[in-house]
Amino acid sequence: MYILALKNSYNLFLNIFSVAREEVVHVLCFDVSEEELKVGLKPSDTQRLHIHNAYSDPLGWTGHPNFTAQQFILEDLANLVKQTSQPKPAVLVIDSLSWILRHKTPPAVCQTLQQLRKGGAVRAVIGLLHTDMHQRGTVGSVCHLATSLISVAPGVRGKEAVARVTKRSKSGKVMQDEEIFCIAEDFTVTILSKASHAEHKTNSTEEEQADPTANLTFNLRLSDSELEAKQKLTLPFVFSKEKKTALLHPGPGSGRILYEPDANDDYDQEDPDDDLDV
């Protein structure tokens, strides 16, 4: 699933056909009309394009709507795509998710997107999201479902735009690309510059570890003579081999306990331990 996150309000949906080329495309139009979307398209593109008008009556006020925001559920979307016969699963384009999120809760929208992603009704879902219209949590929840995220913003020069692409693979690897491009009057895209890098976990052994004793006012390191004296030092309560042998194998006359009874001792010859009975 692709999420096209735009910070500005102009429509760049015509560039999506470079992604879905040679594919049957279903478009849910909420932001622009069908006539505006078809402007500049070739007849070969319109033959593969199936537009579902949600622009004229998005809430069903006329009683005969083509598609409404409340129909954004898996069953209705699957039936919508099945109306046209195609050998392969089609591509679903949503223009835009921002309109749907204004009339449906974010959990319901995310659940439908997740079902579309795993249900097999469509091959791919491309959604347009105006990030400046929603809270950060809503934008993060929707973008978290996407395998590819394209963030488009105006460039420094007038006709330039910047696209930041984030791709997530199943292995967890994240690729980030940044492209500066411009669009001609015939809707051809020209890439002016491109940069990419991969995010990966760095190995801890390769990282330089700072020395915690580098900037101390006192010395924690031992000289060779101090280290030798430390190794020769016999610590208390540490038994040498000779002491262990003497304790485990006592000689004659060792190991005896001498005890002199006291006059106040309570000593019973019959049962010395009767005081322990309970």
Tab-separated table of C-alpha atoms in Angstrom:
chain	number	residue	atom	x	y	z
A	1	MET	CA	0.000	0.000	0.000
A	2	TYR	CA	1.241	3.452	-0.875
A	3	ILE	CA	0.382	6.597	1.073
A	4	LEU	CA	0.984	9.875	-0.730
A	5	ALA	CA	1.253	12.475	2.033
A	6	LEU	CA	0.981	16.033	0.745
A	7	LYS	CA	1.611	19.146	2.806
A	8	ASN	CA	0.127	21.397	0.158
A	9	SER	CA	-3.276	21.345	-1.496
A	10	TYR	CA	-2.495	20.892	-5.206
A	11	ASN	CA	-3.299	17.560	-6.815
A	12	LEU	CA	-0.516	15.275	-8.026
A	13	PHE	CA	-2.580	12.206	-8.754
A	14	LEU	CA	-1.694	12.182	-12.421
A	15	ASN	CA	1.826	11.134	-11.489
A	16	ILE	CA	0.480	7.969	-9.864
A	17	PHE	CA	-0.077	6.430	-13.277
A	18	SER	CA	3.681	6.092	-13.601
A	19	VAL	CA	3.399	3.684	-10.624
A	20	ALA	CA	0.279	1.863	-11.838
A	21	ARG	CA	1.170	1.787	-15.550
A	22	GLU	CA	-0.214	-1.167	-17.476
A	23	GLU	CA	-2.735	-1.700	-14.675
A	24	VAL	CA	-6.490	-1.272	-14.336
A	25	VAL	CA	-7.034	1.637	-11.957
A	26	HIS	CA	-10.102	2.459	-9.855
A	27	VAL	CA	-10.188	5.992	-8.470
A	28	LEU	CA	-12.399	7.235	-5.621
A	29	CYS	CA	-12.714	10.961	-6.338
A	30	PHE	CA	-13.493	13.096	-3.287
A	31	ASP	CA	-11.197	16.106	-3.784
A	32	VAL	CA	-11.519	16.719	-7.540
A	33	SER	CA	-14.168	16.107	-10.147
A	34	GLU	CA	-13.969	13.481	-12.852
A	35	GLU	CA	-13.535	16.136	-15.548
A	36	GLU	CA	-10.618	17.728	-13.742
A	37	LEU	CA	-8.910	14.392	-13.227
A	38	LYS	CA	-9.115	13.476	-16.908
A	39	VAL	CA	-7.629	16.728	-18.132
A	40	GLY	CA	-4.418	16.012	-20.040
A	41	LEU	CA	-4.779	12.231	-20.016
A	42	LYS	CA	-4.349	10.190	-23.175
A	43	PRO	CA	-7.254	8.041	-24.456
A	44	SER	CA	-5.204	4.907	-23.721
A	45	ASP	CA	-4.991	5.968	-20.067
A	46	THR	CA	-8.708	6.672	-19.707
A	47	GLN	CA	-9.571	3.199	-21.001
A	48	ARG	CA	-7.832	1.656	-18.020
A	49	LEU	CA	-9.206	4.254	-15.647
A	50	HIS	CA	-12.481	3.707	-13.757
A	51	ILE	CA	-13.557	6.803	-11.845
A	52	HIS	CA	-16.134	6.555	-9.063
A	53	ASN	CA	-17.611	9.981	-8.487
A	54	ALA	CA	-17.724	10.893	-4.803
A	55	TYR	CA	-17.067	14.577	-5.490
A	56	SER	CA	-20.561	15.725	-6.440
A	57	ASP	CA	-22.424	14.062	-3.547
A	58	PRO	CA	-19.944	12.651	-0.990
A	59	LEU	CA	-22.525	12.375	1.821
A	60	GLY	CA	-25.481	11.063	-0.213
A	61	TRP	CA	-27.714	14.120	0.216
A	62	THR	CA	-29.312	13.763	-3.237
A	63	GLY	CA	-30.456	10.203	-2.595
A	64	HIS	CA	-28.681	8.807	-5.665
A	65	PRO	CA	-24.964	9.069	-4.912
A	66	ASN	CA	-22.326	7.252	-6.897
A	67	PHE	CA	-20.103	6.675	-3.873
A	68	THR	CA	-20.101	8.129	-0.355
A	69	ALA	CA	-17.665	8.226	2.532
A	70	GLN	CA	-19.848	5.838	4.537
A	71	GLN	CA	-19.374	3.199	1.812
A	72	PHE	CA	-15.675	3.005	2.607
A	73	ILE	CA	-15.881	-0.560	3.927
A	74	LEU	CA	-14.393	-3.762	2.568
A	75	GLU	CA	-17.623	-5.250	1.172
A	76	ASP	CA	-18.609	-2.137	-0.803
A	77	LEU	CA	-15.098	-1.575	-2.119
A	78	ALA	CA	-14.755	-5.189	-3.239
A	79	ASN	CA	-18.088	-5.030	-5.078
A	80	LEU	CA	-17.021	-1.756	-6.660
A	81	VAL	CA	-13.843	-3.251	-8.065
A	82	LYS	CA	-15.634	-6.413	-9.275
A	83	GLN	CA	-17.952	-4.364	-11.501
A	84	THR	CA	-15.220	-4.305	-14.141
A	85	SER	CA	-13.720	-7.520	-15.453
A	86	GLN	CA	-9.941	-7.637	-15.455
A	87	PRO	CA	-7.577	-10.641	-15.434
A	88	LYS	CA	-5.454	-9.273	-12.583
A	89	PRO	CA	-6.344	-7.481	-9.337
A	90	ALA	CA	-6.756	-3.777	-9.918
A	91	VAL	CA	-5.127	-0.782	-8.280
A	92	LEU	CA	-7.320	1.331	-5.993
A	93	VAL	CA	-6.574	5.059	-5.794
A	94	ILE	CA	-8.209	7.096	-3.011
A	95	ASP	CA	-8.440	10.843	-3.577
A	96	SER	CA	-8.384	11.490	-0.740
A	97	LEU	CA	-8.141	9.742	2.621
A	98	SER	CA	-8.428	13.132	4.312
A	99	TRP	CA	-12.036	13.476	3.140
A	100	ILE	CA	-12.903	10.027	4.472
A	101	LEU	CA	-11.182	10.682	7.810
A	102	ARG	CA	-13.390	13.740	8.296
A	103	HIS	CA	-16.509	11.565	8.294
A	104	LYS	CA	-15.261	8.223	9.655
A	105	THR	CA	-13.172	7.397	12.705
A	106	PRO	CA	-9.443	6.718	12.174
A	107	PRO	CA	-9.692	3.145	13.595
A	108	ALA	CA	-12.451	2.284	11.099
A	109	VAL	CA	-10.442	3.707	8.184
A	110	CYS	CA	-7.272	1.899	9.272
A	111	GLN	CA	-9.182	-1.366	9.647
A	112	THR	CA	-10.555	-1.093	6.110
A	113	LEU	CA	-7.102	-0.303	4.702
A	114	GLN	CA	-5.648	-3.299	6.519
A	115	GLN	CA	-8.392	-5.568	5.169
A	116	LEU	CA	-7.804	-4.315	1.633
A	117	ARG	CA	-4.103	-4.965	2.029
A	118	LYS	CA	-4.555	-8.593	3.125
A	119	GLY	CA	-7.836	-9.491	1.451
A	120	GLY	CA	-6.580	-9.714	-2.123
A	121	ALA	CA	-9.442	-7.652	-3.564
A	122	VAL	CA	-6.941	-5.171	-5.021
A	123	ARG	CA	-3.276	-5.446	-5.889
A	124	ALA	CA	-2.303	-2.125	-4.354
A	125	VAL	CA	-3.889	0.823	-2.598
A	126	ILE	CA	-2.664	4.350	-3.265
A	127	GLY	CA	-4.049	6.959	-0.902
A	128	LEU	CA	-3.692	10.726	-0.845
A	129	LEU	CA	-3.432	12.248	2.634
A	130	HIS	CA	-3.227	15.961	3.462
A	131	THR	CA	-1.108	15.826	6.607
A	132	ASP	CA	-1.829	19.418	7.633
A	133	MET	CA	-5.522	18.588	8.109
A	134	HIS	CA	-5.124	15.918	10.793
A	135	GLN	CA	-3.556	15.398	14.171
A	136	ARG	CA	-0.134	13.815	14.352
A	137	GLY	CA	-1.478	10.591	15.868
A	138	THR	CA	-3.970	10.107	13.031
A	139	VAL	CA	-1.301	10.688	10.399
A	140	GLY	CA	1.062	8.264	12.147
A	141	SER	CA	-1.580	5.529	12.401
A	142	VAL	CA	-2.452	5.710	8.705
A	143	CYS	CA	1.155	5.978	7.529
A	144	HIS	CA	2.152	3.021	9.711
A	145	LEU	CA	0.074	0.733	7.472
A	146	ALA	CA	1.897	1.787	4.321
A	147	THR	CA	4.735	-0.188	2.779
A	148	SER	CA	5.801	2.925	0.859
A	149	LEU	CA	5.350	6.506	1.995
A	150	ILE	CA	5.771	9.463	-0.369
A	151	SER	CA	5.838	12.896	1.218
A	152	VAL	CA	5.583	15.718	-1.319
A	153	ALA	CA	6.245	19.372	-0.557
A	154	PRO	CA	7.048	22.482	-2.636
A	155	GLY	CA	10.699	22.969	-3.526
A	156	VAL	CA	12.877	26.032	-3.176
A	157	ARG	CA	12.209	27.182	-6.722
A	158	GLY	CA	8.765	27.854	-8.084
A	159	LYS	CA	8.256	24.853	-10.374
A	160	GLU	CA	10.202	22.366	-8.297
A	161	ALA	CA	8.841	19.904	-5.751
A	162	VAL	CA	10.551	17.590	-3.255
A	163	ALA	CA	9.445	13.986	-2.818
A	164	ARG	CA	10.721	11.975	0.147
A	165	VAL	CA	10.097	8.263	-0.353
A	166	THR	CA	10.279	5.740	2.489
A	167	LYS	CA	10.098	2.041	1.581
A	168	ARG	CA	9.741	-0.706	4.173
A	169	SER	CA	10.620	-4.281	3.262
A	170	LYS	CA	9.366	-7.443	4.971
A	171	SER	CA	12.819	-8.020	6.462
A	172	GLY	CA	12.580	-4.726	8.338
A	173	LYS	CA	15.003	-2.792	6.147
A	174	VAL	CA	14.008	0.819	5.490
A	175	MET	CA	15.102	2.646	2.334
A	176	GLN	CA	14.754	6.409	2.068
A	177	ASP	CA	14.979	8.348	-1.186
A	178	GLU	CA	14.718	12.061	-1.785
A	179	GLU	CA	14.009	13.443	-5.230
A	180	ILE	CA	13.669	16.961	-6.547
A	181	PHE	CA	11.453	16.984	-9.638
A	182	CYS	CA	9.327	19.210	-11.792
A	183	ILE	CA	6.213	18.573	-13.876
A	184	ALA	CA	5.838	19.907	-17.411
A	185	GLU	CA	2.595	21.101	-18.967
A	186	ASP	CA	2.096	17.702	-20.625
A	187	PHE	CA	2.412	16.074	-17.152
A	188	THR	CA	5.825	14.533	-17.830
A	189	VAL	CA	7.993	14.265	-14.731
A	190	THR	CA	11.647	15.329	-14.825
A	191	ILE	CA	13.934	14.201	-11.994
A	192	LEU	CA	16.392	16.988	-11.186
A	193	SER	CA	18.330	15.318	-8.372
A	194	LYS	CA	18.118	12.136	-6.358
A	195	ALA	CA	19.670	10.842	-3.153
A	196	SER	CA	19.062	7.596	-1.282
A	197	HIS	CA	20.318	5.845	1.802
A	198	ALA	CA	19.414	2.765	3.827
A	199	GLU	CA	18.735	2.706	7.529
A	200	HIS	CA	20.264	-0.264	9.324
A	201	LYS	CA	21.301	-1.193	12.803
A	202	THR	CA	24.963	-0.456	13.450
A	203	ASN	CA	27.145	-3.137	15.012
A	204	SER	CA	28.175	-2.263	18.538
A	205	THR	CA	31.707	-3.603	17.927
A	206	GLU	CA	32.181	-1.136	15.090
A	207	GLU	CA	31.183	1.878	17.132
A	208	GLU	CA	33.896	3.824	18.860
A	209	GLN	CA	33.569	3.510	22.600
A	210	ALA	CA	34.536	6.526	24.665
A	211	ASP	CA	37.130	6.050	27.406
A	212	PRO	CA	35.462	6.947	30.751
A	213	THR	CA	38.878	7.492	32.418
A	214	ALA	CA	40.198	9.928	29.827
A	215	ASN	CA	39.426	13.260	31.539
A	216	LEU	CA	39.760	12.362	35.238
A	217	THR	CA	41.891	14.404	37.659
A	218	PHE	CA	43.330	11.221	39.200
A	219	ASN	CA	44.905	8.114	37.715
A	220	LEU	CA	42.999	4.824	37.741
A	221	ARG	CA	45.587	2.876	35.796
A	222	LEU	CA	48.293	0.733	37.436
A	223	SER	CA	51.949	0.684	36.567
A	224	ASP	CA	53.774	-2.603	35.961
A	225	SER	CA	55.299	-2.641	39.455
A	226	GLU	CA	51.929	-1.875	41.073
A	227	LEU	CA	50.233	-4.615	39.053
A	228	GLU	CA	52.935	-7.137	40.108
A	229	ALA	CA	52.537	-6.197	43.781
A	230	LYS	CA	48.760	-6.551	43.487
A	231	GLN	CA	49.069	-10.069	42.102
A	232	LYS	CA	51.404	-11.133	44.931
A	233	LEU	CA	49.155	-9.794	47.664
A	234	THR	CA	47.376	-12.432	49.736
A	235	LEU	CA	43.882	-11.299	50.550
A	236	PRO	CA	42.252	-12.173	53.907
A	237	PHE	CA	39.799	-15.078	53.986
A	238	VAL	CA	41.318	-16.448	50.795
A	239	PHE	CA	42.679	-19.925	51.510
A	240	SER	CA	45.797	-21.109	49.818
A	241	LYS	CA	46.269	-24.658	48.637
A	242	GLU	CA	48.173	-25.561	51.801
A	243	LYS	CA	45.425	-24.213	54.078
A	244	LYS	CA	42.720	-26.101	52.183
A	245	THR	CA	44.667	-29.378	52.528
A	246	ALA	CA	45.212	-28.878	56.247
A	247	LEU	CA	41.503	-28.216	56.870
A	248	LEU	CA	40.182	-31.069	54.752
A	249	HIS	CA	42.717	-33.664	55.972
A	250	PRO	CA	43.516	-32.914	59.615
A	251	GLY	CA	46.418	-34.740	61.246
A	252	PRO	CA	46.493	-36.666	64.586
A	253	GLY	CA	45.390	-34.654	67.587
A	254	SER	CA	43.625	-31.994	65.557
A	255	GLY	CA	39.953	-31.249	65.318
A	256	ARG	CA	39.118	-31.936	69.003
A	257	ILE	CA	36.549	-29.849	70.919
A	258	LEU	CA	37.201	-29.322	74.619
A	259	TYR	CA	34.203	-28.338	76.711
A	260	GLU	CA	33.930	-27.840	80.465
A	261	PRO	CA	30.354	-28.160	81.804
A	262	ASP	CA	29.014	-25.238	83.742
A	263	ALA	CA	27.165	-25.583	87.042
A	264	ASN	CA	24.036	-23.988	85.593
A	265	ASP	CA	23.839	-26.294	82.566
A	266	ASP	CA	20.522	-28.136	82.255
A	267	TYR	CA	21.760	-31.591	81.381
A	268	ASP	CA	19.490	-34.667	81.307
A	269	GLN	CA	21.107	-38.062	80.878
A	270	GLU	CA	17.920	-39.776	79.767
A	271	ASP	CA	16.918	-37.431	76.911
A	272	PRO	CA	19.384	-34.646	76.155
A	273	ASP	CA	17.086	-33.193	73.502
A	274	ASP	CA	13.716	-33.373	75.251
A	275	ASP	CA	13.508	-29.595	75.278
A	276	LEU	CA	13.279	-29.704	71.461
A	277	ASP	CA	10.055	-31.750	71.442
A	278	VAL	CA	6.943	-29.796	70.460
